[in-house]
């Protein structure tokens, strides 16, 4: 994806009137837009706000919400929180890894799926639970998750 | 454009006019739109109500309301119809027409949608008769099902902002602090530090400006009460913050919300905007000489950022690493200025105390823990959801009377409280009344109110291992004992679950857990040993089974169990063979299948998919 630097400038300007320039919020906005932090964008932030690249990288690697590599077409989050864990989340994760051919923290080779494990999304009553492209799928069984993944593969085939 | 409130009196006039416009006695359908219900299709139900009512020309005689989380999440989407207080559970789009035709027009009950009590099998029609709610004492959650979170007028109609009015009109900051002190409110974020004392030291601290922070990071896995309050009743938190700012003398507040909670961020953001429009935030609040603003900061997905000094660092735009606590945040917090930081529930409790009085609040609860606590009841329990109860209720009442007990006739083994900082409490201690001290004495913690029920199929060693891998992932790594200690403990506990440990190792593990507790800088390291120590304390025999007999009694730890197929029961249907991820199952159609032991990864999928119970676990 090409990085539109005027857009990055707008994202920075949105906050620059504030005395406490929130670097993290700016990076979050960039990450929301591109679903990762493109290097060019980081350079722009560094230059405009006179903050070192190393400081930006330290933020980008510390916080889990940032990615330094592009994400797959679909983002899959498997909840590994305690409530989901006691209701069988590890096996759901296994099945997702196998079905989408991807391991946690990675993107599948065909660039389709990025998988992330999260610790509780606050919908514990529905555990075990997977969030696919922002949509919650709860009360999963191996059967249900299988069907759900099947749906995604079919869409790809069409 | 809303008319700005320029005096406390203005607020009352506004409230009266809101109420007057509403006294129509209209029947109302409320659809719970908390995250749980939304995930099960609540928005579709709501829009189907709206369009069908319009089609039938009924929309002028009926209100449809999208409300916050009622807390009874397992049964969602929930629909409550007033008058009559009729509760329908697991409502789907297809049910809406029938509800309108039968219940709304003809006053008939649709049995199929009513709640059935899991233990007694009794059908319950009215929301307030549901045992899950009956034993609760809802203060913070009371209005969640009654108001539309994105409408400030709804909050006002129910008495919202009258605590702020009372404070600004009649009280000095000192009086507010003294009221909070008298109430004995303790912070709901985990540690239970007295809120009034915290405010007092921020008030006394020299330095200008002062800041105020609402901690909405809710990092404990298994907890969702902060989320539910922020989504369902954001103004209650905001009102508490404004009162707090007046008391300690802060003009700028921050709320640090985790990014996993988009709806909470959205609803709180709207609350801020509406409060500004009415002049309840900004310059000269209610015409007084008092200015206060609130900004939202989204968290970055790091658990340790819930720790107070780490969240301060994160708001400052830095890496969220905790600092040592030689100087308190109340003296040198955000940008080294005096800062008061409290949890969402703590802030939401403030207006209630100011409204009803400190004495009243202090009359609820136990000697040292006052008021109510909201628990997230999850795990192996029938009624999963949020339960707000007076401090001092026993765990047994919580799990059995409110939670409806353990599903599928299984036996309860333990209750885990306090998240990764807490511990596991065994069945024989369930009569323990919950408060901060009692839970600590039992080797656990109140934490932010997570309560995870575990049944006989849960392996306690595996649970301890789970929490260790959690804290290992989340440790910021800046202090040695936490970084290296957790890694070593994890290796040791991993050996136990593989049957490769010894009794000496177990002793060493206990010792190490204690050392990490004693020598870490922040709360994460100081408490990460609790899940291990408490499980060893109460479930030592389960550890010994793993170590000495090389067995996992609950049948969870993979290296200590094996699967095989009962050839009598197997029909050769091929389901297991098709589902096995590693091709460890062989067999011809209609012939009994077998599992190749050396290829089997013991994932248990075959057992779950078998329709004939032919796969056995030893
Ligand atoms: C590792 C760690 C994580 C924490 N996470 C949270 C959190 O998510 N929410 C919260 O309110 N407090 C959390 N706390 C407690 C805070 O440090 C702090 O004590 C609390 O927010 C103070 O508010 P209170 O006085 O209202 O309880 C955490 C503490 C530690 C050590
Ligand atoms: S533990 Fe999975 S949603 Fe809370």
PDB file of C-alpha atoms and ligand atoms in Angstrom, chain A residues 79-85 119-125 127 129, chain B residues 221-224, ligand 2:
ATOM      1  CA  UNK A  79      -9.108 -15.126  22.956  1.00  0.00           C
ATOM      2  CA  UNK A  80      -6.799 -16.960  25.329  1.00  0.00           C
ATOM      3  CA  UNK A  81      -8.145 -15.297  28.480  1.00  0.00           C
ATOM      4  CA  UNK A  82      -8.821 -17.378  31.570  1.00  0.00           C
ATOM      5  CA  UNK A  83     -12.547 -17.774  31.020  1.00  0.00           C
ATOM      6  CA  UNK A  84     -11.949 -18.892  27.456  1.00  0.00           C
ATOM      7  CA  UNK A  85      -8.999 -21.048  28.516  1.00  0.00           C
ATOM      8  CA  UNK A 119      -6.035 -12.066  26.609  1.00  0.00           C
ATOM      9  CA  UNK A 120      -9.715 -11.401  27.080  1.00  0.00           C
ATOM     10  CA  UNK A 121     -11.849  -9.144  24.970  1.00  0.00           C
ATOM     11  CA  UNK A 122     -14.395  -8.726  27.737  1.00  0.00           C
ATOM     12  CA  UNK A 123     -17.063 -11.042  26.368  1.00  0.00           C
ATOM     13  CA  UNK A 124     -16.199 -13.938  28.644  1.00  0.00           C
ATOM     14  CA  UNK A 125     -19.748 -15.203  28.877  1.00  0.00           C
ATOM     15  CA  UNK A 127     -16.119 -18.121  25.619  1.00  0.00           C
ATOM     16  CA  UNK A 129     -14.387 -16.869  21.435  1.00  0.00           C
TER      17      UNK A 129
ATOM     18  CA  UNK B 221      -8.541 -11.775  31.761  1.00  0.00           C
ATOM     19  CA  UNK B 222     -12.033 -12.858  32.696  1.00  0.00           C
ATOM     20  CA  UNK B 223     -13.145  -9.391  33.815  1.00  0.00           C
ATOM     21  CA  UNK B 224     -15.633  -7.235  31.979  1.00  0.00           C
TER      22      UNK B 224
HETATM   23  S1  LIG C   2     -11.528 -14.667  28.630  1.00  0.00           S
HETATM   24 FE1  LIG C   2     -12.100 -14.711  26.564  1.00  0.00          FE
HETATM   25  S2  LIG C   2     -13.427 -13.006  26.431  1.00  0.00           S
HETATM   26 FE2  LIG C   2     -12.749 -12.919  28.475  1.00  0.00          FE
END
